Short mmCIF file of C-alpha atoms in Angstrom, two decimals:
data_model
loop_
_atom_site.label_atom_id
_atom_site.label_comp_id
_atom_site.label_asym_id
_atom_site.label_seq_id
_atom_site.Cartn_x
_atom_site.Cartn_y
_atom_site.Cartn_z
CA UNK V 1 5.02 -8.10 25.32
CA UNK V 2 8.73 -6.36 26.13
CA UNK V 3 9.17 -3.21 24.64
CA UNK V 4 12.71 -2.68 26.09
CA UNK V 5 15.90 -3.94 24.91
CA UNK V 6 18.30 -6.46 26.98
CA UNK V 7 20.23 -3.16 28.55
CA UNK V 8 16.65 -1.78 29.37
CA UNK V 9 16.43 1.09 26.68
CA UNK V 10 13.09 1.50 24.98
CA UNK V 11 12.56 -0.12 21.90
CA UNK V 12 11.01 1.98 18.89
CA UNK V 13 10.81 -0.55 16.16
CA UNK V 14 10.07 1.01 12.62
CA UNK V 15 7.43 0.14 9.79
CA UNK V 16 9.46 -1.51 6.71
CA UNK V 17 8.11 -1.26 3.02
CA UNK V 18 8.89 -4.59 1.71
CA UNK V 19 11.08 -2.77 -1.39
CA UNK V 20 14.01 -1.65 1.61
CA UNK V 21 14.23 -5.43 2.68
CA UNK V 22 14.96 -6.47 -0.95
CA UNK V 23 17.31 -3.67 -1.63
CA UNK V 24 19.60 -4.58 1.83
CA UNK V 25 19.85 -7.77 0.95
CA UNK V 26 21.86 -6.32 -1.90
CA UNK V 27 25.02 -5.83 -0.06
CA UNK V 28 27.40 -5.92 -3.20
CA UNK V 29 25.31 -3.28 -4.87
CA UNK V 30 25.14 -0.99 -1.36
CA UNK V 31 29.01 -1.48 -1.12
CA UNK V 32 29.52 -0.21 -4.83
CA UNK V 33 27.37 2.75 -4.28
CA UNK V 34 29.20 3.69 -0.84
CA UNK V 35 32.45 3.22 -2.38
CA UNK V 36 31.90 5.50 -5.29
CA UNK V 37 29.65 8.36 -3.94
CA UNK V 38 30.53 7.87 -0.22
CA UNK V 39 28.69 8.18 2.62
CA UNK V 40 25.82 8.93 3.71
CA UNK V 41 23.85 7.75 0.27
CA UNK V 42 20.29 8.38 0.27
CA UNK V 43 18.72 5.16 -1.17
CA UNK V 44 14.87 6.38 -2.82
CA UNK V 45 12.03 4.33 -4.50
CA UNK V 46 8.93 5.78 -6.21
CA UNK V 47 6.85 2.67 -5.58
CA UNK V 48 5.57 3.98 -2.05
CA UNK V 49 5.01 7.23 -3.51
CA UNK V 50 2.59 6.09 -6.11
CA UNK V 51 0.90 3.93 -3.40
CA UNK V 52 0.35 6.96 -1.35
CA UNK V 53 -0.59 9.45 -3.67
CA UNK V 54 -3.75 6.09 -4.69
CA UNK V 55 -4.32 5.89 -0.77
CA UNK V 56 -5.43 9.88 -1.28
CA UNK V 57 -7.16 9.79 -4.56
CA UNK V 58 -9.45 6.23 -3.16
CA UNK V 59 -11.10 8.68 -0.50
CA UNK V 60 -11.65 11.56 -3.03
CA UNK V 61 -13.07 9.02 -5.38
CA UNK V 62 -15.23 7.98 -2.44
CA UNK V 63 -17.26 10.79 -2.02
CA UNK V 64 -17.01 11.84 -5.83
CA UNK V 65 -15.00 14.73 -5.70
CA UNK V 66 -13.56 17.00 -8.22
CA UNK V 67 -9.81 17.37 -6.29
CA UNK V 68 -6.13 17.77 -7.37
CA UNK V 69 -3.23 16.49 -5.26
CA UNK V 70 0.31 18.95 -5.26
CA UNK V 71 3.07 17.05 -4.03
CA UNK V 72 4.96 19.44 -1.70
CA UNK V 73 7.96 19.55 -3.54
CA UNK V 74 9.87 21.09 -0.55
CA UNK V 75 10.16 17.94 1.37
CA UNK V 76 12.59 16.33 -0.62
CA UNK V 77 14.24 17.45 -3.78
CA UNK V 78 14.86 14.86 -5.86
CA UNK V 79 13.05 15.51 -8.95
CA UNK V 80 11.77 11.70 -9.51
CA UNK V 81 9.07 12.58 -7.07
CA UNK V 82 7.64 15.62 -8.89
CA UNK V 83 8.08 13.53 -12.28
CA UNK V 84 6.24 10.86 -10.51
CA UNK V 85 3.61 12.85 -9.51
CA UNK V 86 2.73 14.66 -13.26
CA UNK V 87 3.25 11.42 -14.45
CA UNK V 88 0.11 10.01 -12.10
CA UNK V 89 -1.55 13.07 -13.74
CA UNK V 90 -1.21 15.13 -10.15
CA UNK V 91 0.36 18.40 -9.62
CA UNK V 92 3.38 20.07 -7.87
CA UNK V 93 3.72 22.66 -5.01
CA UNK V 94 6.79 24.26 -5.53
CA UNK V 95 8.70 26.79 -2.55
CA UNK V 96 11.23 28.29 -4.49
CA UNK V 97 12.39 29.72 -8.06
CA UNK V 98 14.76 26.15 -8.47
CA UNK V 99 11.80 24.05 -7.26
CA UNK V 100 9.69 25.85 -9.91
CA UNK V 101 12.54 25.90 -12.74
CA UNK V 102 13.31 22.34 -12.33
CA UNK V 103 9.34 21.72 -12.25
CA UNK V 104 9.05 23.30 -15.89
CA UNK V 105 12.97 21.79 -16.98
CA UNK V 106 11.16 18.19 -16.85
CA UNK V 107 8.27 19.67 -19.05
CA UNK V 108 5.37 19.94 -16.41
CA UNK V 109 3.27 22.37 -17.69
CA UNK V 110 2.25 25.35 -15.62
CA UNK V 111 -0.84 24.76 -15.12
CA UNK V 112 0.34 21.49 -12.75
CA UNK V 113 2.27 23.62 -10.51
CA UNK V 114 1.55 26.31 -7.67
CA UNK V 115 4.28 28.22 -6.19
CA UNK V 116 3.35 29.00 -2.70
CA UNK V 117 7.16 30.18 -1.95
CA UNK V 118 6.93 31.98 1.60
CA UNK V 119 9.26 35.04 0.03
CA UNK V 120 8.40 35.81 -3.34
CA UNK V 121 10.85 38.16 -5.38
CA UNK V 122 10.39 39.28 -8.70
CA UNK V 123 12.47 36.37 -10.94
CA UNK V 124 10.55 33.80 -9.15
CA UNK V 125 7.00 36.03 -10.09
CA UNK V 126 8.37 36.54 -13.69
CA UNK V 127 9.44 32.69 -14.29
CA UNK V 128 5.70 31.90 -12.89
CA UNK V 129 4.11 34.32 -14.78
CA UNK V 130 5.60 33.37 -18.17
CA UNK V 131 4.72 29.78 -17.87
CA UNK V 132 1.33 30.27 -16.35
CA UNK V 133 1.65 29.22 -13.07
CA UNK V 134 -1.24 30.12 -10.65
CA UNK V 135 0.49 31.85 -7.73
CA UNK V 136 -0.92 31.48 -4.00
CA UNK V 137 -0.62 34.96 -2.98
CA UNK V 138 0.03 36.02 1.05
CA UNK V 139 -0.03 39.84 1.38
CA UNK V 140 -0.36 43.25 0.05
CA UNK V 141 3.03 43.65 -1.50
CA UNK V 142 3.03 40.53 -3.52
CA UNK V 143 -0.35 41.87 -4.84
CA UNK V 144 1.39 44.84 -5.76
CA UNK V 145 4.78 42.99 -7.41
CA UNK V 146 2.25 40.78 -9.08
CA UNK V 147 0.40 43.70 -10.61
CA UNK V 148 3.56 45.70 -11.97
CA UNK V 149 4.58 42.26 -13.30
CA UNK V 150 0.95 41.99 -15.18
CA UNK V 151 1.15 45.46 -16.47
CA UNK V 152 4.63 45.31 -17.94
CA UNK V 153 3.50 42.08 -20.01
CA UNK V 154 -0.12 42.73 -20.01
CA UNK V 155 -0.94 39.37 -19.05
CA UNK V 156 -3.97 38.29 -16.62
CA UNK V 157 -2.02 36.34 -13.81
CA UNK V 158 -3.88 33.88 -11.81
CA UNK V 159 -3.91 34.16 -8.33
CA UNK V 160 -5.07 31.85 -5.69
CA UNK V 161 -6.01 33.73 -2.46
CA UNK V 162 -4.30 32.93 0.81
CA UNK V 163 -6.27 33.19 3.94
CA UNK V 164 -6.22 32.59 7.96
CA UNK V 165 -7.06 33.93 11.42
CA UNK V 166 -9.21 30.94 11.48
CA UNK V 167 -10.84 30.48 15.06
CA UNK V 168 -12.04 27.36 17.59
CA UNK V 169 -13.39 27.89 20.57
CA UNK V 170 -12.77 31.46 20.73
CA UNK V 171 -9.17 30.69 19.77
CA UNK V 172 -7.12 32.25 17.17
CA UNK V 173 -5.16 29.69 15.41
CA UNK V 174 -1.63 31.49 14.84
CA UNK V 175 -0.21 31.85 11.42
CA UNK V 176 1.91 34.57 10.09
CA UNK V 177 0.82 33.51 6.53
CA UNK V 178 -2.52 34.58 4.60
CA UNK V 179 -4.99 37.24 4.58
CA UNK V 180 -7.87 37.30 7.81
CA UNK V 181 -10.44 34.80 6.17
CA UNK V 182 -13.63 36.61 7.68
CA UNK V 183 -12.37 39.54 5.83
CA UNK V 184 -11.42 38.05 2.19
CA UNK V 185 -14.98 38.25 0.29
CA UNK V 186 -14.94 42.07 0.59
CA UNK V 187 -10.96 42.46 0.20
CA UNK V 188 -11.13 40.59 -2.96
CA UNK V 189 -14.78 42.15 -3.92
CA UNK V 190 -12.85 45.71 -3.55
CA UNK V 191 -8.96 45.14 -4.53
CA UNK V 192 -9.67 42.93 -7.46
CA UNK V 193 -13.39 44.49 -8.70
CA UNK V 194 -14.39 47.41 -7.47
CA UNK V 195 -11.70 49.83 -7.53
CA UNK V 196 -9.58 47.66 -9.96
CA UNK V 197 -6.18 47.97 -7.94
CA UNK V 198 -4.99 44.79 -8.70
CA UNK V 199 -6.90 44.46 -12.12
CA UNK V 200 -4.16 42.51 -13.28
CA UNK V 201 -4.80 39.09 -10.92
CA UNK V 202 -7.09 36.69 -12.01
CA UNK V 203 -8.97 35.67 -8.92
CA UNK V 204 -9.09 31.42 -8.86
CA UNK V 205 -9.60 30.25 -5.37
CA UNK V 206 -8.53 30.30 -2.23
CA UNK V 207 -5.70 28.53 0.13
CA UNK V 208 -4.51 27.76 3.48
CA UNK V 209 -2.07 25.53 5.47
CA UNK V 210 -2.33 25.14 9.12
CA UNK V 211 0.50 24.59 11.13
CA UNK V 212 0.25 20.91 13.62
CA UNK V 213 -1.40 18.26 12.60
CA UNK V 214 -5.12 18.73 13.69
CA UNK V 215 -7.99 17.56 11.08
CA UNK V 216 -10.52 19.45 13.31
CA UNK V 217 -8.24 22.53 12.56
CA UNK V 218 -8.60 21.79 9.24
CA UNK V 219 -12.32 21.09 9.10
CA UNK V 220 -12.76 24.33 11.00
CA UNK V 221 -10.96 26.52 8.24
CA UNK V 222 -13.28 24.57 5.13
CA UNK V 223 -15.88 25.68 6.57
CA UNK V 224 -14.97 29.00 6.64
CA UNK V 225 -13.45 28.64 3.73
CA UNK V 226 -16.80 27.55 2.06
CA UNK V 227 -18.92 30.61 3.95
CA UNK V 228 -16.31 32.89 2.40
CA UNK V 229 -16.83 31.16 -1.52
CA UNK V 230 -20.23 31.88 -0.93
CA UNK V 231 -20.50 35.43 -0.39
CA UNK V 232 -17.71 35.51 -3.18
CA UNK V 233 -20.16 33.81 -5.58
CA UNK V 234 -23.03 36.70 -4.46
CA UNK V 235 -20.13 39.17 -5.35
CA UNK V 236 -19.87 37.75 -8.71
CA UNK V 237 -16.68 36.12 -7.92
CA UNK V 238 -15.98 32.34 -8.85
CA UNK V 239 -13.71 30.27 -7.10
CA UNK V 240 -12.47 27.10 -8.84
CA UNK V 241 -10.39 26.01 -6.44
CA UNK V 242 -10.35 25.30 -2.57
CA UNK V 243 -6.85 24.28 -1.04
CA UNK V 244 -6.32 22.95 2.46
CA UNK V 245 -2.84 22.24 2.19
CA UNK V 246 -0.59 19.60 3.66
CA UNK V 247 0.09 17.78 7.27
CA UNK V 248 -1.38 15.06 6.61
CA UNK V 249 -0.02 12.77 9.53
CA UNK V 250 2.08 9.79 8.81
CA UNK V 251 2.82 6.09 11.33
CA UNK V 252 6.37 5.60 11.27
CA UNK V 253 6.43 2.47 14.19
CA UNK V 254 5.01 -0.61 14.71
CA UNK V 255 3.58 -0.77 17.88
CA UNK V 256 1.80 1.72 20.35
CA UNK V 257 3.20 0.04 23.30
CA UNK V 258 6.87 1.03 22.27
CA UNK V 259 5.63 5.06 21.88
CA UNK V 260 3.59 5.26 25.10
CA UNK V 261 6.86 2.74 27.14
CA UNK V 262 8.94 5.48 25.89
CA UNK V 263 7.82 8.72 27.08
CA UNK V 264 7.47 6.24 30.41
CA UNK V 265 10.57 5.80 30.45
CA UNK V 266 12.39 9.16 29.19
CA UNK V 267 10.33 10.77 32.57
CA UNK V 268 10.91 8.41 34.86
CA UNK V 269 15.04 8.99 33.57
CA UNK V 270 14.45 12.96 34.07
CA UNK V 271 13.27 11.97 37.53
CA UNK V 272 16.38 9.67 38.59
CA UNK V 273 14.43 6.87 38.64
CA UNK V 274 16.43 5.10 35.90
CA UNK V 275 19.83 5.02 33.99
CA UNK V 276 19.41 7.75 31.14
CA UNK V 277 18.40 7.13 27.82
CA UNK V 278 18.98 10.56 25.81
CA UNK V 279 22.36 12.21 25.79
CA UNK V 280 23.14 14.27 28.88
CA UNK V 281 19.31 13.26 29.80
CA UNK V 282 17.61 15.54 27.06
CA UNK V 283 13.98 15.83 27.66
CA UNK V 284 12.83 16.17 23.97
CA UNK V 285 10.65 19.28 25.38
CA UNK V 286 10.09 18.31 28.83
CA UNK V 287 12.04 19.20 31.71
CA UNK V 288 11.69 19.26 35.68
CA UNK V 289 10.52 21.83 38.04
CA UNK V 290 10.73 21.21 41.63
CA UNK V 291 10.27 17.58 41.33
CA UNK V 292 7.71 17.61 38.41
CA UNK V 293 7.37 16.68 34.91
CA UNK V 294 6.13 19.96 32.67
CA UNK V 295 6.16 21.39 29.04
CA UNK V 296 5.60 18.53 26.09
CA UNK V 297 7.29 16.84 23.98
CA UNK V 298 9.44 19.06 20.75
CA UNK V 299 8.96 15.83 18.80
CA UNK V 300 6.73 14.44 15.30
CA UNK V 301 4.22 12.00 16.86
CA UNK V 302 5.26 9.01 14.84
CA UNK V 303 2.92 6.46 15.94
CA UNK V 304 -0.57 7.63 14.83
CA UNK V 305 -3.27 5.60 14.11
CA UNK V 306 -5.08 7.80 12.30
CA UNK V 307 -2.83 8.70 9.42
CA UNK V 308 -2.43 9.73 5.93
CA UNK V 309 -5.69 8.73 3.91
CA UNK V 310 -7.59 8.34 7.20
CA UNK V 311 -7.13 11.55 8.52
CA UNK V 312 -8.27 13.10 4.79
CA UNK V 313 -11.22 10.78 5.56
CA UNK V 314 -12.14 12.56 8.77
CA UNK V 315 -11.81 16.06 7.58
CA UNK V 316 -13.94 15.01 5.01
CA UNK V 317 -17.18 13.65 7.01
CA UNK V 318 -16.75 16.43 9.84
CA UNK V 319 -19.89 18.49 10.20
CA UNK V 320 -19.51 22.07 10.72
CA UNK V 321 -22.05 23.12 13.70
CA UNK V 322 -24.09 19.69 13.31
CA UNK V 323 -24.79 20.26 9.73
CA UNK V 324 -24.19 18.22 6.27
CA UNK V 325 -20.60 16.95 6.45
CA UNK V 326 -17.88 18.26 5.09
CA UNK V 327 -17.71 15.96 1.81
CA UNK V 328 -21.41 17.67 0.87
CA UNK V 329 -21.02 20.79 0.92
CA UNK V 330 -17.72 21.10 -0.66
CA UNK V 331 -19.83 18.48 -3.73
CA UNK V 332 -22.42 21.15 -3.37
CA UNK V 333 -20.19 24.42 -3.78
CA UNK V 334 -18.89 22.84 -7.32
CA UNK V 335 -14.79 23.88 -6.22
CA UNK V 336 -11.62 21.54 -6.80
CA UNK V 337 -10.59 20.56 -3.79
CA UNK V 338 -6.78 20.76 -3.48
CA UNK V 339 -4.25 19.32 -0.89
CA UNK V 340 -0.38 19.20 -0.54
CA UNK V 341 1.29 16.28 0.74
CA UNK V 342 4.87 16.33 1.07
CA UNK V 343 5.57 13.60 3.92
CA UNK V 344 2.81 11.56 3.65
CA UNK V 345 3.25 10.83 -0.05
CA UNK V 346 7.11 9.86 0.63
CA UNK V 347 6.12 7.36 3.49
CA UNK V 348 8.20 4.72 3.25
CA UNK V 349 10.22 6.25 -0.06
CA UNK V 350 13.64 6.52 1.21
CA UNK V 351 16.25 5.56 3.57
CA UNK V 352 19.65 6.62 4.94
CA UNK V 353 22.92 4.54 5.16
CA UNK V 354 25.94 6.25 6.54
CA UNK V 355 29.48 3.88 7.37
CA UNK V 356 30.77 3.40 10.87
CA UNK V 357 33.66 5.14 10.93
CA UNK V 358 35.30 4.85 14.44
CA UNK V 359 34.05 3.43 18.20
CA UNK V 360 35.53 5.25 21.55
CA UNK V 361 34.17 6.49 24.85
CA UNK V 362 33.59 10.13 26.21
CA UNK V 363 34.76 11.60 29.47
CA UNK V 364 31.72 10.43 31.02
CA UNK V 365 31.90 6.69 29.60
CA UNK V 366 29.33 7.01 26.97
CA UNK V 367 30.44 4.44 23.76
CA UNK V 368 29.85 6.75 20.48
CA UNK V 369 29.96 5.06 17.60
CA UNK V 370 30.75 7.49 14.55
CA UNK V 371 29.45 8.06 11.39
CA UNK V 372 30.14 9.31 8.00
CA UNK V 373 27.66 11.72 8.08
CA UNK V 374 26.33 14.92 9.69
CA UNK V 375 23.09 15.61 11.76
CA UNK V 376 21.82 17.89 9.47
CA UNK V 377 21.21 15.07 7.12
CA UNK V 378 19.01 13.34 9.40
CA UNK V 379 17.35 16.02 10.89
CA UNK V 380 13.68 18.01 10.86
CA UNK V 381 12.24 20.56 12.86
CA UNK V 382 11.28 17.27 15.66
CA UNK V 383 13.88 17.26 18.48
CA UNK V 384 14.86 13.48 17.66
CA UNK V 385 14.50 11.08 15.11
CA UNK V 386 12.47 8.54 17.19
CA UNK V 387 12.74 5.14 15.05
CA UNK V 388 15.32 2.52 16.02
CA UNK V 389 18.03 2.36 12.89
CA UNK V 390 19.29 -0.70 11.34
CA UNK V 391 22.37 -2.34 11.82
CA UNK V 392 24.16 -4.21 9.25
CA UNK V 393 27.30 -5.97 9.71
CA UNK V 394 29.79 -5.99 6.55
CA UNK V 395 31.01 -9.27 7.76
CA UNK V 396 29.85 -12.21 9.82
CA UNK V 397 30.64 -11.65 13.71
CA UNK V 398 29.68 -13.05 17.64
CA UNK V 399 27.11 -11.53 19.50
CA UNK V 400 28.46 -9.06 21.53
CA UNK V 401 25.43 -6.51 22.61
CA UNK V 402 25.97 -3.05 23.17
CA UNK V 403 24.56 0.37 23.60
CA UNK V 404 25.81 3.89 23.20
CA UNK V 405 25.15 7.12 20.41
CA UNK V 406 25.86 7.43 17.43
CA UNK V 407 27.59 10.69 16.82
CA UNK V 408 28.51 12.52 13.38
CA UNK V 409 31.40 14.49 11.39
CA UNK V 410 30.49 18.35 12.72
CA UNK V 411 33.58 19.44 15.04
CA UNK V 412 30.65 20.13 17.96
CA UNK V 413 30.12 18.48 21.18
CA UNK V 414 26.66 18.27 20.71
CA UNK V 415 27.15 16.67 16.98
CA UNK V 416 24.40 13.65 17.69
CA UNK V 417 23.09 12.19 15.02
CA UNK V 418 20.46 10.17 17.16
CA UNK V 419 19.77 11.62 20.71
CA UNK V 420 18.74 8.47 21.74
CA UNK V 421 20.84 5.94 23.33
CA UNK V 422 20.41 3.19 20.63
CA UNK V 423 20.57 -0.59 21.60
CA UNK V 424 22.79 -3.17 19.42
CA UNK V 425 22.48 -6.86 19.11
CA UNK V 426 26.18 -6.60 18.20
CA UNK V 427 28.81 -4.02 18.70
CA UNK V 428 29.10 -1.91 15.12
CA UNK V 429 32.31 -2.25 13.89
CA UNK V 430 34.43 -0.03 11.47
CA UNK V 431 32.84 -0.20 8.01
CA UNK V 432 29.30 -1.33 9.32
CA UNK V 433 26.26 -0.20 8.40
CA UNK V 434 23.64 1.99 9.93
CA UNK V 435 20.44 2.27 8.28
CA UNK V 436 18.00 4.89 9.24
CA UNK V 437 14.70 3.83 7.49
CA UNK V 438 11.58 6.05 6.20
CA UNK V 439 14.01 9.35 6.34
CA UNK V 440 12.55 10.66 2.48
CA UNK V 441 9.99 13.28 4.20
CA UNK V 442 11.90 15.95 5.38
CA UNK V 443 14.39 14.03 7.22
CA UNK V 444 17.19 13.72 4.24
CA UNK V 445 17.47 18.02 2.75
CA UNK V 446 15.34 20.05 4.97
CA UNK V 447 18.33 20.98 7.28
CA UNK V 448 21.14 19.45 4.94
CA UNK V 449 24.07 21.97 5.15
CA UNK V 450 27.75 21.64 3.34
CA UNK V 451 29.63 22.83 6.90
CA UNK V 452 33.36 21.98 6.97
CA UNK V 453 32.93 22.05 3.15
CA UNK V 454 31.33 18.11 3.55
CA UNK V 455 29.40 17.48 0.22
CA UNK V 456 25.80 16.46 0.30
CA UNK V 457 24.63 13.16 0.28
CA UNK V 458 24.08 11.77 -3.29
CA UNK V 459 20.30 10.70 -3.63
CA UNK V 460 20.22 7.43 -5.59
CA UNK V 461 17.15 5.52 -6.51
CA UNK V 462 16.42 1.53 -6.38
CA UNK V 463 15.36 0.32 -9.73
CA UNK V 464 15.25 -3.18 -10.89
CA UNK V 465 17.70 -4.47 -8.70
CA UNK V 466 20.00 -1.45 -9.42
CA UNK V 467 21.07 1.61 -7.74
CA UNK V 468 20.96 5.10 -10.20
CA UNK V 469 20.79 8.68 -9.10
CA UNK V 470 18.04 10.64 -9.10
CA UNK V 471 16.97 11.89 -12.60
CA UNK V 472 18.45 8.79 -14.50
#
């Protein structure tokens, strides 16, 4: 098998839902949609979102689990996913007072929504409070906003617990979210029993998210988790609910040859042992030191072959210290066990077409091929965006292969889009097509900005052989 291109560069083919074929093939109905709400568009469909959120539910069915899944709203924010979602009869995870207003504007009751929102002020509280939605609460002060906001209205608000300082092997696992888990049975026993300074919270369960994408991570904190519902239960304390969060892993590419060939490659470039095949020979995360290879790569592993429902799967049989697995005890301790998805339910939801705008060289020879778009709409916290996009001619032309970067509309010298040095069959020409495919999770808004005063992308949605914006 080759897993480089005619010129040599790597090749990192991408995993295609069969819905984004059908919709390219559509050219008159792309070119309509570019023409009246420019480019980039942001092209969605809801039918690998419902697949996913099944894929999740199949392995909670498995082992007979009470559970609820929480889309994470945050990871894209068109509001056909969260309608989606309650429409399944799952649940939302909303980050923000918007998130959470739009949530309740589409007539999701409160009871199908969290708001986990990292900074919490007291609109956001009030608007959660009114419509009774559980709020997964970090620190002391929220407690304290929380409790002002229960004794103005008198209301019981319901509170969900978060917690970390989780350990393996000795090791702290960083977070600067949560409450220190070994400590929560008493903190709660005291704060919301004893001495009745937060009288006003409803205790319901508890919640964490780990950063990376470990399951053992994961399967560490349940069982802590679980040890700390226990001792809550002798308190007199019970929890309904047991939340593990998100990061849930997701396979973007094809083939595991093309992800190992190109970290091959991108060292043996650093080294001088081959023509480059980043801009200005970016190492992702790794650099040289006196003739060596060090540090890792700042990139989202996107081949994984343990992924999405699978990696549920293996949190869920993991035995803590050789005992039952995971599945059992959580059965045994009677709690809903919650997750939030955000990427892995919009695998394979959305793409990205922007219009070739112009060709030219740099001082150093480099062909950039522009785009009518910025990086910040094609961007997450990874360094690079490591799928190979698609090319699509607007009229029939010769072969004429070519390679170069495709650049985008900020006035900055480092305004990539891609990174990578991207291989064509043909040579893009002005009013082309460039598809970037499976950019839904995070990859369309999380970064989007409105710099130079460029508008944001309009997010339509493939329907019956039409194109309609999100919400229609």
């Amino acid at each position: 098998m080759n897993s480089k291109t005619a010129d040599d560069l790597p090749k990192l083919t991408p995993i295609i839902h069969p819905w984004v074929n059908r919709c390219l093939r559509q050219k008159k109905l792309i070119n309509r949609a570019l023409r009246i709400y420019g480019s980039p568009i942001n092209i969605h469909n809801t039918i690998p979102f419902e697949e996913n959120v099944r894929k999740f539910k199949s392995i909670f069915e498995k082992y007979g689990l009470k559970h609820r899944i929480y889309f994470a709203r945050k990871a894209n924010k068109c509001i056909s996913f969260p309608k989606a979602a309650y429409t399944m009869g799952e649940a939302i995870d909303t980050a923000s007072l918007r998130e959470l207003s739009q949530c309740l504007s589409l007539g999701i009751p409160g009871r199908k929504i969290i708001t986990t929102a990292a900074v919490k002020n007291q609109k956001l509280l009030k608007t959660a409070v009114n419509d009774s939605v559980p709020i997964v609460v970090d620190n002391d002060d929220e407690c304290l906003l929380i409790q002002s906001i229960g004794e103005e209205t008198g209301l019981e608000i319901p509170v969900i617990i978060r917690v970390s300082h989780f350990v393996q092997n000795g090791e702290k696992l960083y977070s600067r979210f949560g409450f220190p888990v070994d400590h929560i049975a008493d903190w709660i026993r005291m704060n919301l029993g004893e001495n009745q300074k937060y009288n006003k919270l409803s205790y319901r369960g508890l919640h964490f998210h780990l950063n990376g994408y470990s399951f053992e991570h994961r399967a560490i904190a349940l069982c802590r988790c679980l040890d700390a519902i226990k001792q809550l239960k002798a308190y007199g304390f019970e929890t309904k609910s047991l939340d593990m969060g998100g990061g849930f892993l997701v396979n973007y590419l094809l083939h595991k040859y093309q992800w190992d060939s190109f970290f091959t490659e991108l060292k043996s470039a650093l080294l001088g042992k081959r023509s480059q095949i980043t801009f200005a020979n970016d190492g992702l995360g790794y650099r040289v030191y006196k003739g060596n290879i060090i540090g890792e790569p700042n990139v989202y592993p996107f081949y994984n072959e343990l992924n999405k429902e699978k990696v549920l799967e293996a949190i869920l049989t993991y035995q803590c210290n050789g005992g039952s697995p995971l599945w059992k005890r959580i059965s045994d301790s009677q709690v809903e066990l919650r997750i939030e998805p955000g990427r892995s339910l919009l695998d394979q939801a959305g793409i990205t077409i922007a219009r070739v705008c112009f060709r030219k060289k740099d001082t150093e020879d480099n062909l950039l091929i522009g785009v009518e778009m910025n990086r910040t709409q094609l961007r997450s916290s990874s360094a690079d965006f490591l799928l190979d996009p698609i090319h699509i001619p607007i009229e029939k032309t010769s072969s004429h292969p070519s390679s170069g970067y495709l650049v985008g509309a900020y006035c900055l010298e480092q305004e990539l889009i891609l990174k990578r040095k991207i291989s064509f069959s043909t040579l893009p020409k002005v009013g082309d097509w460039i598809v970037f495919p499976n950019t839904a999770g995070y990859m369309m808004h999380f970064y989007e900005s409105e710099a130079h005063l460029f508008e944001l992308a309009t997010n339509l949605f493939y329907k019956e052989n039409d194109l309609v914006k999100d919400g229609s």
